[in-house]
mmCIF file of C-alpha atoms in Angstrom:
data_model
loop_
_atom_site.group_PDB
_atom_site.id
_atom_site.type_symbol
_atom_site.label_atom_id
_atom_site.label_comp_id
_atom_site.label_asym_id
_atom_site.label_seq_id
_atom_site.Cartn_x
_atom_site.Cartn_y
_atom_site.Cartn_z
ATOM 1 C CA UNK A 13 -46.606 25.725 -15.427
ATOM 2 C CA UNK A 14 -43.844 26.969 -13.338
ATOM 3 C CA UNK A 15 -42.002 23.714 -13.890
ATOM 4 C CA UNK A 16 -42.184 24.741 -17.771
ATOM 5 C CA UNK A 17 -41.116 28.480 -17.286
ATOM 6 C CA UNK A 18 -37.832 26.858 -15.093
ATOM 7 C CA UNK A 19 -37.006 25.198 -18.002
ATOM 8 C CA UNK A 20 -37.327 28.058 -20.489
ATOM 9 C CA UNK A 21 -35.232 30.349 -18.017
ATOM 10 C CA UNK A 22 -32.830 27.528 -17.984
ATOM 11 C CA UNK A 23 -32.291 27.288 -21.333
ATOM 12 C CA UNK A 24 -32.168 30.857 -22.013
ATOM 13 C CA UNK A 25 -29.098 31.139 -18.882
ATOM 14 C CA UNK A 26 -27.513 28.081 -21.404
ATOM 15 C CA UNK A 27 -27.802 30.658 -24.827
ATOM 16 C CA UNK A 28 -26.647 33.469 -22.834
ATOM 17 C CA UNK A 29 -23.686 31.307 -21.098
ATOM 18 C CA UNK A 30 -22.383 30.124 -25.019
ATOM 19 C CA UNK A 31 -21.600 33.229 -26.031
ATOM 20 C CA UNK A 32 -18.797 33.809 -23.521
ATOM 21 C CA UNK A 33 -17.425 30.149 -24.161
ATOM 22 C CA UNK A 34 -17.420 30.480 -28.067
ATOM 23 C CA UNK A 35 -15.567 33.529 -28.116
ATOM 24 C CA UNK A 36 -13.031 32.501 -24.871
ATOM 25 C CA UNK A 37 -12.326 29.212 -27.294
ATOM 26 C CA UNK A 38 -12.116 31.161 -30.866
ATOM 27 C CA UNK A 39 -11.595 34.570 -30.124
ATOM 28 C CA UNK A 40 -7.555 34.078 -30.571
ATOM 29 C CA UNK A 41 -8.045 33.149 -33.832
ATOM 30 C CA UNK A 42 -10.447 35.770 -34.752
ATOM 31 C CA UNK A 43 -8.111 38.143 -33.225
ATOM 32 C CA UNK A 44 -5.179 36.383 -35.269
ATOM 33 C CA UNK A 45 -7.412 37.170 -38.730
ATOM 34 C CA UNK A 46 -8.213 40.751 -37.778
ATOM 35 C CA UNK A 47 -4.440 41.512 -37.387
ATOM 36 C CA UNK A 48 -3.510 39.874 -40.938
ATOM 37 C CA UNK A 49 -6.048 41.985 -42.475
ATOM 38 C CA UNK A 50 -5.658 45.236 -40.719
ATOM 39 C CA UNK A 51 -1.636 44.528 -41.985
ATOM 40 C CA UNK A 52 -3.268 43.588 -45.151
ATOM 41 C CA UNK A 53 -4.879 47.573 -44.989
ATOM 42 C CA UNK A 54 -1.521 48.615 -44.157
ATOM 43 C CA UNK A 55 -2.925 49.788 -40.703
ATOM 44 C CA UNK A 56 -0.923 48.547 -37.384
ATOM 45 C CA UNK A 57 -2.233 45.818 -36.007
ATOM 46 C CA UNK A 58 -0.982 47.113 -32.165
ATOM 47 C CA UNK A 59 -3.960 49.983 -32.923
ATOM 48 C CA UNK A 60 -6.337 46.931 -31.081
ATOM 49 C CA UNK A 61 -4.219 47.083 -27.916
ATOM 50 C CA UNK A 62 -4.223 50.572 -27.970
ATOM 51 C CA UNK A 63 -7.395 51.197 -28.311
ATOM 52 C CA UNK A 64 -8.547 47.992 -26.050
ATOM 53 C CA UNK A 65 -10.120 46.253 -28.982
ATOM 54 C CA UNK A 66 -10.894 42.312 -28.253
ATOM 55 C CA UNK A 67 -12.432 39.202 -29.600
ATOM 56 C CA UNK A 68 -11.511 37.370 -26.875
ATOM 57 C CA UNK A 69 -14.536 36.911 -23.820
ATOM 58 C CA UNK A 70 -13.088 39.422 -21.148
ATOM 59 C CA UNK A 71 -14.754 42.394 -19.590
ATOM 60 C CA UNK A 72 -18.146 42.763 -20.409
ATOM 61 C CA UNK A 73 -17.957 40.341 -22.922
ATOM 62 C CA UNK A 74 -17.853 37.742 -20.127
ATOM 63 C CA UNK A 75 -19.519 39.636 -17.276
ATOM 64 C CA UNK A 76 -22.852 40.703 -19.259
ATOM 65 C CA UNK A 77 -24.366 36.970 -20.030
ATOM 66 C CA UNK A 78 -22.887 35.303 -17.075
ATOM 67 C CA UNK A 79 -25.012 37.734 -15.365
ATOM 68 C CA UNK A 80 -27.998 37.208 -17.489
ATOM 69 C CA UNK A 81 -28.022 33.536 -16.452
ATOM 70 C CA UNK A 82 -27.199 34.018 -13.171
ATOM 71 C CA UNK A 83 -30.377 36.076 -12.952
ATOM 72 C CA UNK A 84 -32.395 33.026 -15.051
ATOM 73 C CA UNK A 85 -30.955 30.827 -13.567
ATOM 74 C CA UNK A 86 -32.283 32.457 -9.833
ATOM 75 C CA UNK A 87 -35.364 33.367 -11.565
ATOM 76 C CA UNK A 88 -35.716 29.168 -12.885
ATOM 77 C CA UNK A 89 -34.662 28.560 -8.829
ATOM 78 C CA UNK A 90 -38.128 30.696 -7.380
ATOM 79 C CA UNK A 91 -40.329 29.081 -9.787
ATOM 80 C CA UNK A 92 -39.063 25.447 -9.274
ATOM 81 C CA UNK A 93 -40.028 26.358 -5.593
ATOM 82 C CA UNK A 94 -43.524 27.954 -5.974
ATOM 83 C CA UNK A 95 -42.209 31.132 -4.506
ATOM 84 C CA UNK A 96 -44.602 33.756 -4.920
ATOM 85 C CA UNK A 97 -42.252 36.087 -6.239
ATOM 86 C CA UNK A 98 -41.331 33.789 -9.041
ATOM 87 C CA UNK A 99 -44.072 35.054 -11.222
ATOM 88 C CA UNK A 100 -43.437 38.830 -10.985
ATOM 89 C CA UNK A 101 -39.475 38.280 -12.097
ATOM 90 C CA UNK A 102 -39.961 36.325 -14.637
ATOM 91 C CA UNK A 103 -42.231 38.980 -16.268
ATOM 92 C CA UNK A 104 -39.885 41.242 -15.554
ATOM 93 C CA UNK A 105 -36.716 39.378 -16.835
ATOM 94 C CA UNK A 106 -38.129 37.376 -19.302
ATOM 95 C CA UNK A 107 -39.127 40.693 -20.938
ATOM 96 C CA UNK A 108 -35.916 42.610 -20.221
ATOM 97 C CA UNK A 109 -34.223 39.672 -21.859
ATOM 98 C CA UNK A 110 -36.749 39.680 -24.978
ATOM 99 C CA UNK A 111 -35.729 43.456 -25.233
ATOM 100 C CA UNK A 112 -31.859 42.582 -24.815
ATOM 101 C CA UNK A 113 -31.797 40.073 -27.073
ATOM 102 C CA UNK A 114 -33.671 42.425 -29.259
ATOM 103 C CA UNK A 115 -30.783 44.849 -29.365
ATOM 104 C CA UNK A 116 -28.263 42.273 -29.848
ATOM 105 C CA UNK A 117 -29.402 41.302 -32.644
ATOM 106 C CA UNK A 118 -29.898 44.592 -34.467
ATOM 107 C CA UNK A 119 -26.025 45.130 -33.162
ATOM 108 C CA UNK A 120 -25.289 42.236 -34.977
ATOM 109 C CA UNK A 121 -27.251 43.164 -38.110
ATOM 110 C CA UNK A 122 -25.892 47.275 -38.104
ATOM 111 C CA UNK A 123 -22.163 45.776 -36.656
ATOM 112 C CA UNK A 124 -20.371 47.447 -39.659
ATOM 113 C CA UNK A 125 -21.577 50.905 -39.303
ATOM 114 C CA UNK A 126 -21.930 50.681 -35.202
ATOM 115 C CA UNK A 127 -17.816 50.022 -35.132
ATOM 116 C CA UNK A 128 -17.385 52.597 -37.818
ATOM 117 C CA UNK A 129 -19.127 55.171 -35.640
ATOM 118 C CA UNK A 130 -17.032 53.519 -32.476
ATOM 119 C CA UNK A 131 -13.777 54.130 -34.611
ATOM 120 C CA UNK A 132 -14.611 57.461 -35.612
ATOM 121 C CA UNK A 133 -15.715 58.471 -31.911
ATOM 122 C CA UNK A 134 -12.039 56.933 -30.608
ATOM 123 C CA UNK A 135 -10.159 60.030 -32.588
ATOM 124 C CA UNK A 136 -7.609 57.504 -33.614
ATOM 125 C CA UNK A 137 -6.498 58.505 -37.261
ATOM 126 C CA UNK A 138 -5.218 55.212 -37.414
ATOM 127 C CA UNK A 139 -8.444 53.255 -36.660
ATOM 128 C CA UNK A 140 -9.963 55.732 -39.026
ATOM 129 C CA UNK A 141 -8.292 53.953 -41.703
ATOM 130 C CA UNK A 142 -9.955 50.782 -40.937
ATOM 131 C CA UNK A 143 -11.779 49.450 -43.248
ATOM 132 C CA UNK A 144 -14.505 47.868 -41.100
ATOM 133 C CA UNK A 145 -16.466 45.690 -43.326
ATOM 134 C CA UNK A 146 -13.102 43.355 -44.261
ATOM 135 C CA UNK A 147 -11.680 43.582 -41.176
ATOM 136 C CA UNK A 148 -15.130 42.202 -39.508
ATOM 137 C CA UNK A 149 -15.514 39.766 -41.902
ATOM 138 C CA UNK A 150 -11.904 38.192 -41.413
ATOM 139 C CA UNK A 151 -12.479 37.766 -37.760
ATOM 140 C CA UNK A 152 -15.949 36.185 -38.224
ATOM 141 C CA UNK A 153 -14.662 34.203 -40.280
ATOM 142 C CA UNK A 154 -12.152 32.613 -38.312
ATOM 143 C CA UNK A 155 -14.902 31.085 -36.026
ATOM 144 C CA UNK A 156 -16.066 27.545 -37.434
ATOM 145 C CA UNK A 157 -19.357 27.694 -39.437
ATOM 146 C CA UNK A 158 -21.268 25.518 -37.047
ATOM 147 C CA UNK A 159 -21.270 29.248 -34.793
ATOM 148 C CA UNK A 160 -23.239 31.357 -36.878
ATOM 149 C CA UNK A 161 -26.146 28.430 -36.777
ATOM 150 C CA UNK A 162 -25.290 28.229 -33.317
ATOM 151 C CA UNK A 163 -25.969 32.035 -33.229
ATOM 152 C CA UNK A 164 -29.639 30.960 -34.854
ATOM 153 C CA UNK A 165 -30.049 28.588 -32.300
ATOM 154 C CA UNK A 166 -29.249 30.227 -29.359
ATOM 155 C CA UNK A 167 -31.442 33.363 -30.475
ATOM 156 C CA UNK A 168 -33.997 31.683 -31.257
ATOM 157 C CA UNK A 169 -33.929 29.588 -27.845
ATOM 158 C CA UNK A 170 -33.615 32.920 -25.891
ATOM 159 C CA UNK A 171 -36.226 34.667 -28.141
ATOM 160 C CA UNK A 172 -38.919 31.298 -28.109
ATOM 161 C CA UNK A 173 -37.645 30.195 -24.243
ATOM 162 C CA UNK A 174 -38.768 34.030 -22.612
ATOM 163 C CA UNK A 175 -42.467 33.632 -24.956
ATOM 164 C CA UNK A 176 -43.777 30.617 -23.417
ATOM 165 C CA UNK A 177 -41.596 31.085 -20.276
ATOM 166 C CA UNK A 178 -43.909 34.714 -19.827
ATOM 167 C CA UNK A 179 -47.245 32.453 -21.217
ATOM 168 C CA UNK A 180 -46.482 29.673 -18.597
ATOM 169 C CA UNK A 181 -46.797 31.838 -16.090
ATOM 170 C CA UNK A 182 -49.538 33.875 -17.140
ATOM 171 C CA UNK A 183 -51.917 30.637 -17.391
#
């Protein structure tokens, strides 16, 4: 059974490792479609520099689910071995990443009004202009459609890998 929750961890690092690498390789162009619109809303588009708005996978954007594999990928490492600590981190992280994932998706769901509230909390009069939903949408949209089922996928691998990968240790 630990053989079976190394492979769920492993998978999970994977999902968590994709989102970095989608938005390194499309995040230009999503950034490209956010400026036409926000000059489209008559807004400036230099407001994103400004304000250190990116679509691109820097910062945390990067850092957050490199580490989150990394740790998996550890976590995959003590169970492969029979370490007796393997059992007590992958409850641990398994759930954390349940609850993570969690949140990420209700960000994803509540993204409108979560970057209206952002822009309103910057004091920017300019980004107050913004209007969110449209500018969103154009840089979502410049990512290729296989992403958002992609974006099913990988959920639903982190989601289904940390169940059984907390069951296969449990039994």
């Amino acid at each position: 059974m630990n053989a079976l929750a190394a492979v769920m961890h492993l998978l999970v690092a994977a999902a968590f490792v994709s989102i970095p690498l989608v938005r390194h390789r499309f995040g230009p162009a999503a950034k490209a479609a956010a400026v036409t619109e926000l000059r489209r809303q008559g807004v400036r588009p230099e407001v994103l520099e400004e304000n250190k708005l990116r679509f691109d996978a820097g910062g945390h954007e990067t850092a957050a689910p490199v580490t989150v594999a990394a740790v998996m990928i550890t976590t995959a490492a003590l169970n492969l071995a029979g370490a007796d600590l393997a059992q007590l981190l992958t409850w641990i992280f398994s759930s954390a990443v349940l609850l993570m994932n969690a949140v990420i998706v209700y960000s994803n769901l509540t993204a409108v009004q979560s970057v209206e509230a952002a822009f309103r909390r910057k004091g920017d009069p300019e980004l107050a202009r913004v209007e969110v939903a449209p500018f969103l949408r154009s840089a979502e949209d410049a990512f290729p459609g296989w992403v958002r089922a992609q974006t099913y996928v990988r959920n639903a691998v982190v989601f289904a890998g940390s169940a059984v990968a907390l069951v296969a240790v449990s039994v």
